[in-house]
């Protein structure tokens, strides 16, 4: 029998936003298992949090969201851990390839979209049997999905999910940052499509929301940028946040502060019943006009289910209509 009372799972939890959110949740729930999942834990994030808190409830599990086979192996490993049901699932991991042409996942999907959306979708679908009857799903989105909020980022470009996954024509020439803003739009589209379906599942109190943590200089998001941009992102911009709030947006924060906000959206009792809504930090706001396009939501939903399901029975199960 597990020593823990509940479980929480955070993808991309070994650094930046995810690390701080994981620490906040672990501190709030010392009797819960907090699992941080990422490709590598080179800095020993789980051990660090446990040491800082004087606890032993945080653990690391390897997960490559760019490989369907690895995601399935992760879920099989989860099933063997004898952990309590998952009370909150934080789909937080993301990548941005600022320079060069498209990069592709093991399964041949453009990697920004493949890791930031498709891999998370497969993870959610496979984890359904391990979710608590009352479960919170939080998807880390971004204000860059909204042309009215974006400054200095290329606008998202969505036509069909197939074109995002396998860009053709001139689309491979898109800047990497545009692929990122498009993926963040997909995060919000999928939140609303999933929210409608969760309402139809009997005997479950599953909610899903998207959350914009704001611009967070100092995180690992610029790890694939050039040396100059990476230096500015990691060493300069975190020290001039008040200036950035004037020049760019008030929604600029240290990763620690945004991590606290992400944890609050995920686990605070005052927020557990909200679903299919969008947060900027702790505030519920309207997302972009395009994010409410139901035709795009349904195109993305259908394409994603067909892309990640291995067989017809999975395709029916992943569809969620009529039950889980």
PDB file of C-alpha atoms in Angstrom:
ATOM      1  CA  UNK A   1       0.000   0.000   0.000  1.00  0.00           C
ATOM      2  CA  UNK A   2       1.314   3.455  -0.899  1.00  0.00           C
ATOM      3  CA  UNK A   3       2.691   5.717   1.810  1.00  0.00           C
ATOM      4  CA  UNK A   4       1.136   8.701   0.013  1.00  0.00           C
ATOM      5  CA  UNK A   5      -2.436  10.014   0.060  1.00  0.00           C
ATOM      6  CA  UNK A   6      -2.543  11.447  -3.471  1.00  0.00           C
ATOM      7  CA  UNK A   7      -0.300  12.087  -6.453  1.00  0.00           C
ATOM      8  CA  UNK A   8       0.642  15.084  -8.552  1.00  0.00           C
ATOM      9  CA  UNK A   9       2.471  14.936 -11.878  1.00  0.00           C
ATOM     10  CA  UNK A  10       4.378  17.862 -13.413  1.00  0.00           C
ATOM     11  CA  UNK A  11       6.013  17.611 -16.840  1.00  0.00           C
ATOM     12  CA  UNK A  12       9.073  19.765 -17.389  1.00  0.00           C
ATOM     13  CA  UNK A  13       9.452  19.913 -13.622  1.00  0.00           C
ATOM     14  CA  UNK A  14      13.237  19.869 -13.400  1.00  0.00           C
ATOM     15  CA  UNK A  15      13.783  23.582 -13.959  1.00  0.00           C
ATOM     16  CA  UNK A  16      12.220  27.021 -14.194  1.00  0.00           C
ATOM     17  CA  UNK A  17       8.465  27.282 -13.869  1.00  0.00           C
ATOM     18  CA  UNK A  18       7.885  23.550 -13.402  1.00  0.00           C
ATOM     19  CA  UNK A  19      10.533  23.245 -10.700  1.00  0.00           C
ATOM     20  CA  UNK A  20       9.066  26.068  -8.634  1.00  0.00           C
ATOM     21  CA  UNK A  21       5.501  24.787  -9.077  1.00  0.00           C
ATOM     22  CA  UNK A  22       6.604  21.310  -7.998  1.00  0.00           C
ATOM     23  CA  UNK A  23       8.277  22.685  -4.890  1.00  0.00           C
ATOM     24  CA  UNK A  24       5.181  24.713  -3.997  1.00  0.00           C
ATOM     25  CA  UNK A  25       2.890  21.685  -4.382  1.00  0.00           C
ATOM     26  CA  UNK A  26       5.268  19.425  -2.430  1.00  0.00           C
ATOM     27  CA  UNK A  27       5.352  21.946   0.410  1.00  0.00           C
ATOM     28  CA  UNK A  28       1.563  22.215   0.473  1.00  0.00           C
ATOM     29  CA  UNK A  29       1.090  18.442   0.416  1.00  0.00           C
ATOM     30  CA  UNK A  30       3.944  16.719   2.297  1.00  0.00           C
ATOM     31  CA  UNK A  31       1.961  13.459   2.341  1.00  0.00           C
ATOM     32  CA  UNK A  32       1.454  13.414  -1.430  1.00  0.00           C
ATOM     33  CA  UNK A  33       3.727  12.011  -4.130  1.00  0.00           C
ATOM     34  CA  UNK A  34       4.937  14.812  -6.391  1.00  0.00           C
ATOM     35  CA  UNK A  35       6.423  13.338  -9.557  1.00  0.00           C
ATOM     36  CA  UNK A  36       8.427  15.538 -11.878  1.00  0.00           C
ATOM     37  CA  UNK A  37       8.861  14.156 -15.382  1.00  0.00           C
ATOM     38  CA  UNK A  38      11.405  15.291 -17.931  1.00  0.00           C
ATOM     39  CA  UNK A  39      13.975  13.843 -20.303  1.00  0.00           C
ATOM     40  CA  UNK A  40      16.783  14.323 -17.783  1.00  0.00           C
ATOM     41  CA  UNK A  41      17.241  15.378 -14.180  1.00  0.00           C
ATOM     42  CA  UNK A  42      20.852  16.473 -14.563  1.00  0.00           C
ATOM     43  CA  UNK A  43      20.665  18.929 -11.665  1.00  0.00           C
ATOM     44  CA  UNK A  44      18.910  16.530  -9.314  1.00  0.00           C
ATOM     45  CA  UNK A  45      15.741  18.615  -9.030  1.00  0.00           C
ATOM     46  CA  UNK A  46      13.739  16.059  -7.054  1.00  0.00           C
ATOM     47  CA  UNK A  47      16.523  15.510  -4.523  1.00  0.00           C
ATOM     48  CA  UNK A  48      17.032  19.276  -4.269  1.00  0.00           C
ATOM     49  CA  UNK A  49      13.385  19.943  -3.439  1.00  0.00           C
ATOM     50  CA  UNK A  50      13.346  17.145  -0.869  1.00  0.00           C
ATOM     51  CA  UNK A  51      16.484  18.548   0.741  1.00  0.00           C
ATOM     52  CA  UNK A  52      15.152  22.114   0.796  1.00  0.00           C
ATOM     53  CA  UNK A  53      11.845  21.050   2.350  1.00  0.00           C
ATOM     54  CA  UNK A  54      13.210  18.352   4.635  1.00  0.00           C
ATOM     55  CA  UNK A  55      10.783  15.894   3.003  1.00  0.00           C
ATOM     56  CA  UNK A  56      10.961  12.799   0.825  1.00  0.00           C
ATOM     57  CA  UNK A  57       7.805  13.045  -1.276  1.00  0.00           C
ATOM     58  CA  UNK A  58       9.261  14.328  -4.568  1.00  0.00           C
ATOM     59  CA  UNK A  59      10.581  11.892  -7.140  1.00  0.00           C
ATOM     60  CA  UNK A  60      11.809  12.030 -10.730  1.00  0.00           C
ATOM     61  CA  UNK A  61      10.646   9.839 -13.605  1.00  0.00           C
ATOM     62  CA  UNK A  62      12.234  10.099 -17.080  1.00  0.00           C
ATOM     63  CA  UNK A  63       9.875  11.091 -19.894  1.00  0.00           C
ATOM     64  CA  UNK A  64      10.543  12.015 -23.509  1.00  0.00           C
ATOM     65  CA  UNK A  65       7.421  13.739 -24.823  1.00  0.00           C
ATOM     66  CA  UNK A  66       8.850  13.632 -28.343  1.00  0.00           C
ATOM     67  CA  UNK A  67       8.602   9.843 -28.554  1.00  0.00           C
ATOM     68  CA  UNK A  68       5.251   8.024 -28.443  1.00  0.00           C
ATOM     69  CA  UNK A  69       6.953   4.768 -27.432  1.00  0.00           C
ATOM     70  CA  UNK A  70       8.666   6.438 -24.489  1.00  0.00           C
ATOM     71  CA  UNK A  71       5.394   8.040 -23.351  1.00  0.00           C
ATOM     72  CA  UNK A  72       3.749   4.615 -23.338  1.00  0.00           C
ATOM     73  CA  UNK A  73       6.674   3.166 -21.387  1.00  0.00           C
ATOM     74  CA  UNK A  74       6.366   6.007 -18.869  1.00  0.00           C
ATOM     75  CA  UNK A  75       2.701   5.204 -18.253  1.00  0.00           C
ATOM     76  CA  UNK A  76       3.477   1.499 -17.887  1.00  0.00           C
ATOM     77  CA  UNK A  77       6.120   2.408 -15.315  1.00  0.00           C
ATOM     78  CA  UNK A  78       3.630   4.676 -13.546  1.00  0.00           C
ATOM     79  CA  UNK A  79       1.190   1.776 -13.294  1.00  0.00           C
ATOM     80  CA  UNK A  80       3.879  -0.313 -11.593  1.00  0.00           C
ATOM     81  CA  UNK A  81       4.652   2.346  -8.953  1.00  0.00           C
ATOM     82  CA  UNK A  82       1.523   1.699  -6.862  1.00  0.00           C
ATOM     83  CA  UNK A  83       0.970   5.428  -6.446  1.00  0.00           C
ATOM     84  CA  UNK A  84      -2.373   6.954  -5.431  1.00  0.00           C
ATOM     85  CA  UNK A  85      -4.574   8.442  -8.182  1.00  0.00           C
ATOM     86  CA  UNK A  86      -3.406  11.699  -9.726  1.00  0.00           C
ATOM     87  CA  UNK A  87      -5.152  14.734  -8.241  1.00  0.00           C
ATOM     88  CA  UNK A  88      -3.530  17.278 -10.544  1.00  0.00           C
ATOM     89  CA  UNK A  89      -1.783  16.842 -13.878  1.00  0.00           C
ATOM     90  CA  UNK A  90       0.363  19.801 -14.909  1.00  0.00           C
ATOM     91  CA  UNK A  91       1.176  19.606 -18.624  1.00  0.00           C
ATOM     92  CA  UNK A  92       3.939  22.159 -18.506  1.00  0.00           C
ATOM     93  CA  UNK A  93       6.894  21.061 -20.665  1.00  0.00           C
ATOM     94  CA  UNK A  94       7.706  23.049 -23.814  1.00  0.00           C
ATOM     95  CA  UNK A  95      10.510  23.654 -26.280  1.00  0.00           C
ATOM     96  CA  UNK A  96      11.334  26.525 -28.597  1.00  0.00           C
ATOM     97  CA  UNK A  97      13.781  26.307 -31.467  1.00  0.00           C
ATOM     98  CA  UNK A  98      14.553  29.944 -32.121  1.00  0.00           C
ATOM     99  CA  UNK A  99      16.910  29.398 -35.038  1.00  0.00           C
ATOM    100  CA  UNK A 100      16.979  27.178 -38.108  1.00  0.00           C
ATOM    101  CA  UNK A 101      14.291  25.140 -39.818  1.00  0.00           C
ATOM    102  CA  UNK A 102      11.869  22.675 -38.293  1.00  0.00           C
ATOM    103  CA  UNK A 103      13.065  19.961 -35.928  1.00  0.00           C
ATOM    104  CA  UNK A 104      11.067  16.737 -35.816  1.00  0.00           C
ATOM    105  CA  UNK A 105      10.198  14.251 -33.099  1.00  0.00           C
ATOM    106  CA  UNK A 106      10.955  10.545 -33.247  1.00  0.00           C
ATOM    107  CA  UNK A 107       7.485  10.088 -34.762  1.00  0.00           C
ATOM    108  CA  UNK A 108       8.041  12.676 -37.501  1.00  0.00           C
ATOM    109  CA  UNK A 109       6.020  15.556 -36.017  1.00  0.00           C
ATOM    110  CA  UNK A 110       7.351  19.111 -35.884  1.00  0.00           C
ATOM    111  CA  UNK A 111       8.932  19.091 -32.437  1.00  0.00           C
ATOM    112  CA  UNK A 112       7.627  22.350 -30.955  1.00  0.00           C
ATOM    113  CA  UNK A 113       4.091  21.125 -31.592  1.00  0.00           C
ATOM    114  CA  UNK A 114       4.959  17.478 -31.005  1.00  0.00           C
ATOM    115  CA  UNK A 115       6.366  18.015 -27.519  1.00  0.00           C
ATOM    116  CA  UNK A 116       4.300  21.002 -26.411  1.00  0.00           C
ATOM    117  CA  UNK A 117       0.955  19.554 -27.525  1.00  0.00           C
ATOM    118  CA  UNK A 118       0.879  16.089 -29.105  1.00  0.00           C
ATOM    119  CA  UNK A 119       3.035  14.313 -26.538  1.00  0.00           C
ATOM    120  CA  UNK A 120       1.044  15.856 -23.714  1.00  0.00           C
ATOM    121  CA  UNK A 121      -2.222  14.785 -25.331  1.00  0.00           C
ATOM    122  CA  UNK A 122      -1.058  11.168 -25.564  1.00  0.00           C
ATOM    123  CA  UNK A 123       0.158  11.297 -21.965  1.00  0.00           C
ATOM    124  CA  UNK A 124      -3.220  12.554 -20.770  1.00  0.00           C
ATOM    125  CA  UNK A 125      -5.153   9.921 -22.699  1.00  0.00           C
ATOM    126  CA  UNK A 126      -2.998   7.065 -21.426  1.00  0.00           C
ATOM    127  CA  UNK A 127      -3.136   8.316 -17.847  1.00  0.00           C
ATOM    128  CA  UNK A 128      -6.937   8.447 -17.705  1.00  0.00           C
ATOM    129  CA  UNK A 129      -7.198   5.212 -15.659  1.00  0.00           C
ATOM    130  CA  UNK A 130      -4.836   6.706 -13.064  1.00  0.00           C
ATOM    131  CA  UNK A 131      -6.604  10.037 -12.567  1.00  0.00           C
ATOM    132  CA  UNK A 132      -8.502  10.626  -9.345  1.00  0.00           C
ATOM    133  CA  UNK A 133     -12.276  10.986  -9.545  1.00  0.00           C
ATOM    134  CA  UNK A 134     -11.636  14.676  -8.916  1.00  0.00           C
ATOM    135  CA  UNK A 135      -8.674  15.738 -11.031  1.00  0.00           C
ATOM    136  CA  UNK A 136      -7.340  19.071 -12.222  1.00  0.00           C
ATOM    137  CA  UNK A 137      -5.548  19.291 -15.575  1.00  0.00           C
ATOM    138  CA  UNK A 138      -3.546  22.469 -16.130  1.00  0.00           C
ATOM    139  CA  UNK A 139      -1.922  23.243 -19.467  1.00  0.00           C
ATOM    140  CA  UNK A 140       0.842  25.818 -19.518  1.00  0.00           C
ATOM    141  CA  UNK A 141      -0.055  28.171 -22.362  1.00  0.00           C
ATOM    142  CA  UNK A 142       1.306  31.639 -23.129  1.00  0.00           C
ATOM    143  CA  UNK A 143       0.151  35.117 -23.990  1.00  0.00           C
ATOM    144  CA  UNK A 144       2.087  34.797 -27.258  1.00  0.00           C
ATOM    145  CA  UNK A 145      -0.919  32.875 -28.639  1.00  0.00           C
ATOM    146  CA  UNK A 146      -2.855  36.160 -28.669  1.00  0.00           C
ATOM    147  CA  UNK A 147      -2.026  38.810 -31.305  1.00  0.00           C
ATOM    148  CA  UNK A 148      -3.479  41.486 -29.009  1.00  0.00           C
ATOM    149  CA  UNK A 149      -0.977  40.617 -26.283  1.00  0.00           C
ATOM    150  CA  UNK A 150       2.080  39.731 -28.343  1.00  0.00           C
ATOM    151  CA  UNK A 151       4.976  42.144 -28.646  1.00  0.00           C
ATOM    152  CA  UNK A 152       8.057  41.074 -30.559  1.00  0.00           C
ATOM    153  CA  UNK A 153       6.824  37.525 -31.290  1.00  0.00           C
ATOM    154  CA  UNK A 154       5.620  36.322 -34.686  1.00  0.00           C
ATOM    155  CA  UNK A 155       1.864  35.780 -34.720  1.00  0.00           C
ATOM    156  CA  UNK A 156       0.528  32.225 -34.531  1.00  0.00           C
ATOM    157  CA  UNK A 157      -0.402  30.640 -37.848  1.00  0.00           C
ATOM    158  CA  UNK A 158      -3.040  27.911 -37.749  1.00  0.00           C
ATOM    159  CA  UNK A 159      -4.780  26.436 -40.762  1.00  0.00           C
ATOM    160  CA  UNK A 160      -5.052  22.754 -39.864  1.00  0.00           C
ATOM    161  CA  UNK A 161      -3.356  20.550 -37.278  1.00  0.00           C
ATOM    162  CA  UNK A 162      -1.900  18.490 -40.113  1.00  0.00           C
ATOM    163  CA  UNK A 163      -0.108  21.552 -41.484  1.00  0.00           C
ATOM    164  CA  UNK A 164       1.262  22.394 -38.032  1.00  0.00           C
ATOM    165  CA  UNK A 165       2.496  18.827 -37.543  1.00  0.00           C
ATOM    166  CA  UNK A 166       3.922  18.352 -41.049  1.00  0.00           C
ATOM    167  CA  UNK A 167       4.562  21.815 -42.526  1.00  0.00           C
ATOM    168  CA  UNK A 168       4.692  22.009 -46.309  1.00  0.00           C
ATOM    169  CA  UNK A 169       5.236  24.696 -48.942  1.00  0.00           C
ATOM    170  CA  UNK A 170       6.619  27.854 -47.330  1.00  0.00           C
ATOM    171  CA  UNK A 171       5.693  26.779 -43.793  1.00  0.00           C
ATOM    172  CA  UNK A 172       9.075  25.145 -43.020  1.00  0.00           C
ATOM    173  CA  UNK A 173      10.576  28.613 -43.498  1.00  0.00           C
ATOM    174  CA  UNK A 174       8.572  29.984 -40.568  1.00  0.00           C
ATOM    175  CA  UNK A 175      10.657  31.365 -37.699  1.00  0.00           C
ATOM    176  CA  UNK A 176      10.955  28.916 -34.841  1.00  0.00           C
ATOM    177  CA  UNK A 177       9.302  31.434 -32.548  1.00  0.00           C
ATOM    178  CA  UNK A 178       6.216  31.396 -34.780  1.00  0.00           C
ATOM    179  CA  UNK A 179       6.004  27.634 -34.398  1.00  0.00           C
ATOM    180  CA  UNK A 180       6.111  28.252 -30.660  1.00  0.00           C
ATOM    181  CA  UNK A 181       3.294  30.832 -30.680  1.00  0.00           C
ATOM    182  CA  UNK A 182       1.231  28.506 -32.893  1.00  0.00           C
ATOM    183  CA  UNK A 183       1.756  25.626 -30.468  1.00  0.00           C
ATOM    184  CA  UNK A 184       0.635  27.824 -27.600  1.00  0.00           C
ATOM    185  CA  UNK A 185      -2.542  28.624 -29.548  1.00  0.00           C
ATOM    186  CA  UNK A 186      -3.032  24.870 -29.938  1.00  0.00           C
ATOM    187  CA  UNK A 187      -2.687  24.464 -26.173  1.00  0.00           C
ATOM    188  CA  UNK A 188      -5.664  26.772 -25.671  1.00  0.00           C
ATOM    189  CA  UNK A 189      -7.715  25.281 -28.517  1.00  0.00           C
ATOM    190  CA  UNK A 190      -7.223  21.806 -27.029  1.00  0.00           C
ATOM    191  CA  UNK A 191      -8.121  23.028 -23.534  1.00  0.00           C
ATOM    192  CA  UNK A 192     -11.548  24.125 -24.750  1.00  0.00           C
ATOM    193  CA  UNK A 193     -12.119  20.996 -26.852  1.00  0.00           C
ATOM    194  CA  UNK A 194     -11.196  18.781 -23.898  1.00  0.00           C
ATOM    195  CA  UNK A 195     -13.294  20.862 -21.504  1.00  0.00           C
ATOM    196  CA  UNK A 196     -16.447  20.198 -23.506  1.00  0.00           C
ATOM    197  CA  UNK A 197     -15.788  16.477 -23.422  1.00  0.00           C
ATOM    198  CA  UNK A 198     -15.007  16.321 -19.733  1.00  0.00           C
ATOM    199  CA  UNK A 199     -18.454  17.741 -18.983  1.00  0.00           C
ATOM    200  CA  UNK A 200     -19.971  14.602 -20.556  1.00  0.00           C
ATOM    201  CA  UNK A 201     -18.104  12.092 -18.405  1.00  0.00           C
ATOM    202  CA  UNK A 202     -20.322  10.761 -15.601  1.00  0.00           C
ATOM    203  CA  UNK A 203     -19.039  10.222 -12.072  1.00  0.00           C
ATOM    204  CA  UNK A 204     -15.879  12.237 -12.670  1.00  0.00           C
ATOM    205  CA  UNK A 205     -15.027  15.760 -11.572  1.00  0.00           C
ATOM    206  CA  UNK A 206     -12.283  16.426 -14.089  1.00  0.00           C
ATOM    207  CA  UNK A 207     -11.503  20.033 -14.954  1.00  0.00           C
ATOM    208  CA  UNK A 208      -9.057  21.500 -17.450  1.00  0.00           C
ATOM    209  CA  UNK A 209      -7.700  25.031 -17.734  1.00  0.00           C
ATOM    210  CA  UNK A 210      -4.930  26.827 -19.599  1.00  0.00           C
ATOM    211  CA  UNK A 211      -2.595  29.191 -17.791  1.00  0.00           C
ATOM    212  CA  UNK A 212      -0.247  31.892 -19.083  1.00  0.00           C
ATOM    213  CA  UNK A 213       2.662  32.230 -16.630  1.00  0.00           C
ATOM    214  CA  UNK A 214       3.932  35.362 -18.362  1.00  0.00           C
ATOM    215  CA  UNK A 215       7.355  36.071 -19.801  1.00  0.00           C
ATOM    216  CA  UNK A 216       9.969  34.491 -17.531  1.00  0.00           C
ATOM    217  CA  UNK A 217      13.581  35.410 -18.347  1.00  0.00           C
ATOM    218  CA  UNK A 218      16.041  32.918 -16.910  1.00  0.00           C
ATOM    219  CA  UNK A 219      14.147  29.722 -17.735  1.00  0.00           C
ATOM    220  CA  UNK A 220      15.446  26.992 -20.053  1.00  0.00           C
ATOM    221  CA  UNK A 221      13.175  28.061 -22.901  1.00  0.00           C
ATOM    222  CA  UNK A 222      16.077  29.715 -24.761  1.00  0.00           C
ATOM    223  CA  UNK A 223      18.386  26.693 -24.481  1.00  0.00           C
ATOM    224  CA  UNK A 224      18.347  26.204 -28.255  1.00  0.00           C
ATOM    225  CA  UNK A 225      18.883  29.883 -29.093  1.00  0.00           C
ATOM    226  CA  UNK A 226      22.171  31.373 -30.238  1.00  0.00           C
ATOM    227  CA  UNK A 227      24.843  32.304 -27.692  1.00  0.00           C
ATOM    228  CA  UNK A 228      24.068  36.027 -27.600  1.00  0.00           C
ATOM    229  CA  UNK A 229      20.315  35.586 -27.128  1.00  0.00           C
ATOM    230  CA  UNK A 230      20.918  32.834 -24.589  1.00  0.00           C
ATOM    231  CA  UNK A 231      23.290  35.068 -22.597  1.00  0.00           C
ATOM    232  CA  UNK A 232      20.778  37.926 -22.562  1.00  0.00           C
ATOM    233  CA  UNK A 233      17.920  35.601 -21.589  1.00  0.00           C
ATOM    234  CA  UNK A 234      19.786  33.889 -18.753  1.00  0.00           C
ATOM    235  CA  UNK A 235      22.133  36.562 -17.420  1.00  0.00           C
ATOM    236  CA  UNK A 236      20.754  40.006 -18.235  1.00  0.00           C
ATOM    237  CA  UNK A 237      16.969  40.051 -18.546  1.00  0.00           C
ATOM    238  CA  UNK A 238      16.192  38.429 -15.140  1.00  0.00           C
ATOM    239  CA  UNK A 239      17.825  41.461 -13.499  1.00  0.00           C
ATOM    240  CA  UNK A 240      15.812  44.118 -15.328  1.00  0.00           C
ATOM    241  CA  UNK A 241      12.277  42.794 -14.913  1.00  0.00           C
ATOM    242  CA  UNK A 242      10.832  46.192 -13.824  1.00  0.00           C
ATOM    243  CA  UNK A 243      12.178  47.681 -17.072  1.00  0.00           C
ATOM    244  CA  UNK A 244      10.744  44.819 -19.116  1.00  0.00           C
ATOM    245  CA  UNK A 245       7.340  45.370 -17.525  1.00  0.00           C
ATOM    246  CA  UNK A 246       7.381  48.925 -18.850  1.00  0.00           C
ATOM    247  CA  UNK A 247       8.832  48.168 -22.283  1.00  0.00           C
ATOM    248  CA  UNK A 248       7.101  44.863 -23.068  1.00  0.00           C
ATOM    249  CA  UNK A 249       4.258  43.917 -20.727  1.00  0.00           C
ATOM    250  CA  UNK A 250       3.282  44.001 -17.064  1.00  0.00           C
ATOM    251  CA  UNK A 251       3.071  40.211 -17.358  1.00  0.00           C
ATOM    252  CA  UNK A 252       6.803  39.580 -16.814  1.00  0.00           C
ATOM    253  CA  UNK A 253       7.839  37.561 -13.765  1.00  0.00           C
ATOM    254  CA  UNK A 254      10.595  35.594 -12.144  1.00  0.00           C
ATOM    255  CA  UNK A 255      10.090  31.842 -12.587  1.00  0.00           C
ATOM    256  CA  UNK A 256       9.606  31.453  -8.833  1.00  0.00           C
ATOM    257  CA  UNK A 257       6.619  33.802  -8.808  1.00  0.00           C
ATOM    258  CA  UNK A 258       5.034  32.232 -11.881  1.00  0.00           C
ATOM    259  CA  UNK A 259       5.619  28.781 -10.382  1.00  0.00           C
ATOM    260  CA  UNK A 260       3.673  29.830  -7.301  1.00  0.00           C
ATOM    261  CA  UNK A 261       0.849  31.022  -9.549  1.00  0.00           C
ATOM    262  CA  UNK A 262       0.847  27.780 -11.545  1.00  0.00           C
ATOM    263  CA  UNK A 263       0.625  25.715  -8.361  1.00  0.00           C
ATOM    264  CA  UNK A 264      -2.233  27.893  -7.127  1.00  0.00           C
ATOM    265  CA  UNK A 265      -4.219  27.396 -10.325  1.00  0.00           C
ATOM    266  CA  UNK A 266      -3.589  23.646 -10.098  1.00  0.00           C
ATOM    267  CA  UNK A 267      -4.264  22.833  -6.456  1.00  0.00           C
ATOM    268  CA  UNK A 268      -5.914  25.700  -4.624  1.00  0.00           C
ATOM    269  CA  UNK A 269      -9.369  24.642  -3.438  1.00  0.00           C
ATOM    270  CA  UNK A 270     -10.872  27.959  -4.539  1.00  0.00           C
ATOM    271  CA  UNK A 271     -10.107  27.117  -8.184  1.00  0.00           C
ATOM    272  CA  UNK A 272     -10.899  23.398  -8.394  1.00  0.00           C
ATOM    273  CA  UNK A 273     -14.285  23.803 -10.103  1.00  0.00           C
ATOM    274  CA  UNK A 274     -13.300  26.176 -12.914  1.00  0.00           C
ATOM    275  CA  UNK A 275     -12.966  24.474 -16.298  1.00  0.00           C
ATOM    276  CA  UNK A 276     -12.360  25.393 -19.923  1.00  0.00           C
ATOM    277  CA  UNK A 277     -11.105  28.834 -18.913  1.00  0.00           C
ATOM    278  CA  UNK A 278      -7.871  30.731 -19.395  1.00  0.00           C
ATOM    279  CA  UNK A 279      -5.717  32.281 -16.682  1.00  0.00           C
ATOM    280  CA  UNK A 280      -3.085  34.968 -16.836  1.00  0.00           C
ATOM    281  CA  UNK A 281      -1.273  34.238 -13.607  1.00  0.00           C
ATOM    282  CA  UNK A 282      -4.055  34.093 -11.030  1.00  0.00           C
ATOM    283  CA  UNK A 283      -6.554  36.086 -13.101  1.00  0.00           C
ATOM    284  CA  UNK A 284      -9.160  34.554 -15.360  1.00  0.00           C
ATOM    285  CA  UNK A 285      -9.159  36.487 -18.628  1.00  0.00           C
ATOM    286  CA  UNK A 286     -10.351  35.983 -22.178  1.00  0.00           C
ATOM    287  CA  UNK A 287      -7.931  34.181 -24.453  1.00  0.00           C
ATOM    288  CA  UNK A 288      -7.421  35.197 -28.083  1.00  0.00           C
ATOM    289  CA  UNK A 289     -10.313  35.525 -30.509  1.00  0.00           C
ATOM    290  CA  UNK A 290      -8.906  32.657 -32.595  1.00  0.00           C
ATOM    291  CA  UNK A 291      -8.746  30.330 -29.585  1.00  0.00           C
ATOM    292  CA  UNK A 292     -12.577  30.258 -29.468  1.00  0.00           C
ATOM    293  CA  UNK A 293     -12.808  29.010 -33.063  1.00  0.00           C
ATOM    294  CA  UNK A 294     -14.677  25.730 -32.530  1.00  0.00           C
ATOM    295  CA  UNK A 295     -13.888  24.487 -36.028  1.00  0.00           C
ATOM    296  CA  UNK A 296     -10.180  24.766 -35.222  1.00  0.00           C
ATOM    297  CA  UNK A 297     -10.705  23.184 -31.801  1.00  0.00           C
ATOM    298  CA  UNK A 298     -12.444  20.199 -33.373  1.00  0.00           C
ATOM    299  CA  UNK A 299      -9.897  19.900 -36.178  1.00  0.00           C
ATOM    300  CA  UNK A 300      -7.093  19.825 -33.627  1.00  0.00           C
ATOM    301  CA  UNK A 301      -8.947  17.370 -31.385  1.00  0.00           C
ATOM    302  CA  UNK A 302      -9.738  14.906 -34.174  1.00  0.00           C
ATOM    303  CA  UNK A 303      -6.290  15.086 -35.727  1.00  0.00           C
ATOM    304  CA  UNK A 304      -4.614  14.568 -32.351  1.00  0.00           C
ATOM    305  CA  UNK A 305      -6.706  11.531 -31.405  1.00  0.00           C
ATOM    306  CA  UNK A 306      -6.026   9.930 -34.778  1.00  0.00           C
ATOM    307  CA  UNK A 307      -2.313  10.738 -34.544  1.00  0.00           C
ATOM    308  CA  UNK A 308      -1.711   9.273 -31.075  1.00  0.00           C
ATOM    309  CA  UNK A 309      -4.123   6.319 -30.955  1.00  0.00           C
ATOM    310  CA  UNK A 310      -2.490   2.989 -31.793  1.00  0.00           C
ATOM    311  CA  UNK A 311      -5.734   1.165 -32.678  1.00  0.00           C
ATOM    312  CA  UNK A 312      -9.481   1.654 -33.071  1.00  0.00           C
ATOM    313  CA  UNK A 313     -10.240   0.791 -29.437  1.00  0.00           C
ATOM    314  CA  UNK A 314      -7.812   3.475 -28.283  1.00  0.00           C
ATOM    315  CA  UNK A 315      -9.310   5.927 -30.741  1.00  0.00           C
ATOM    316  CA  UNK A 316     -12.763   5.382 -29.200  1.00  0.00           C
ATOM    317  CA  UNK A 317     -11.395   5.556 -25.685  1.00  0.00           C
ATOM    318  CA  UNK A 318      -9.353   8.691 -26.335  1.00  0.00           C
ATOM    319  CA  UNK A 319     -12.412  10.391 -27.822  1.00  0.00           C
ATOM    320  CA  UNK A 320     -13.877  10.573 -24.298  1.00  0.00           C
ATOM    321  CA  UNK A 321     -17.462  10.886 -25.518  1.00  0.00           C
ATOM    322  CA  UNK A 322     -19.810   8.981 -23.235  1.00  0.00           C
ATOM    323  CA  UNK A 323     -17.277   7.924 -20.665  1.00  0.00           C
ATOM    324  CA  UNK A 324     -13.634   7.431 -19.750  1.00  0.00           C
TER     325      UNK A 324
END
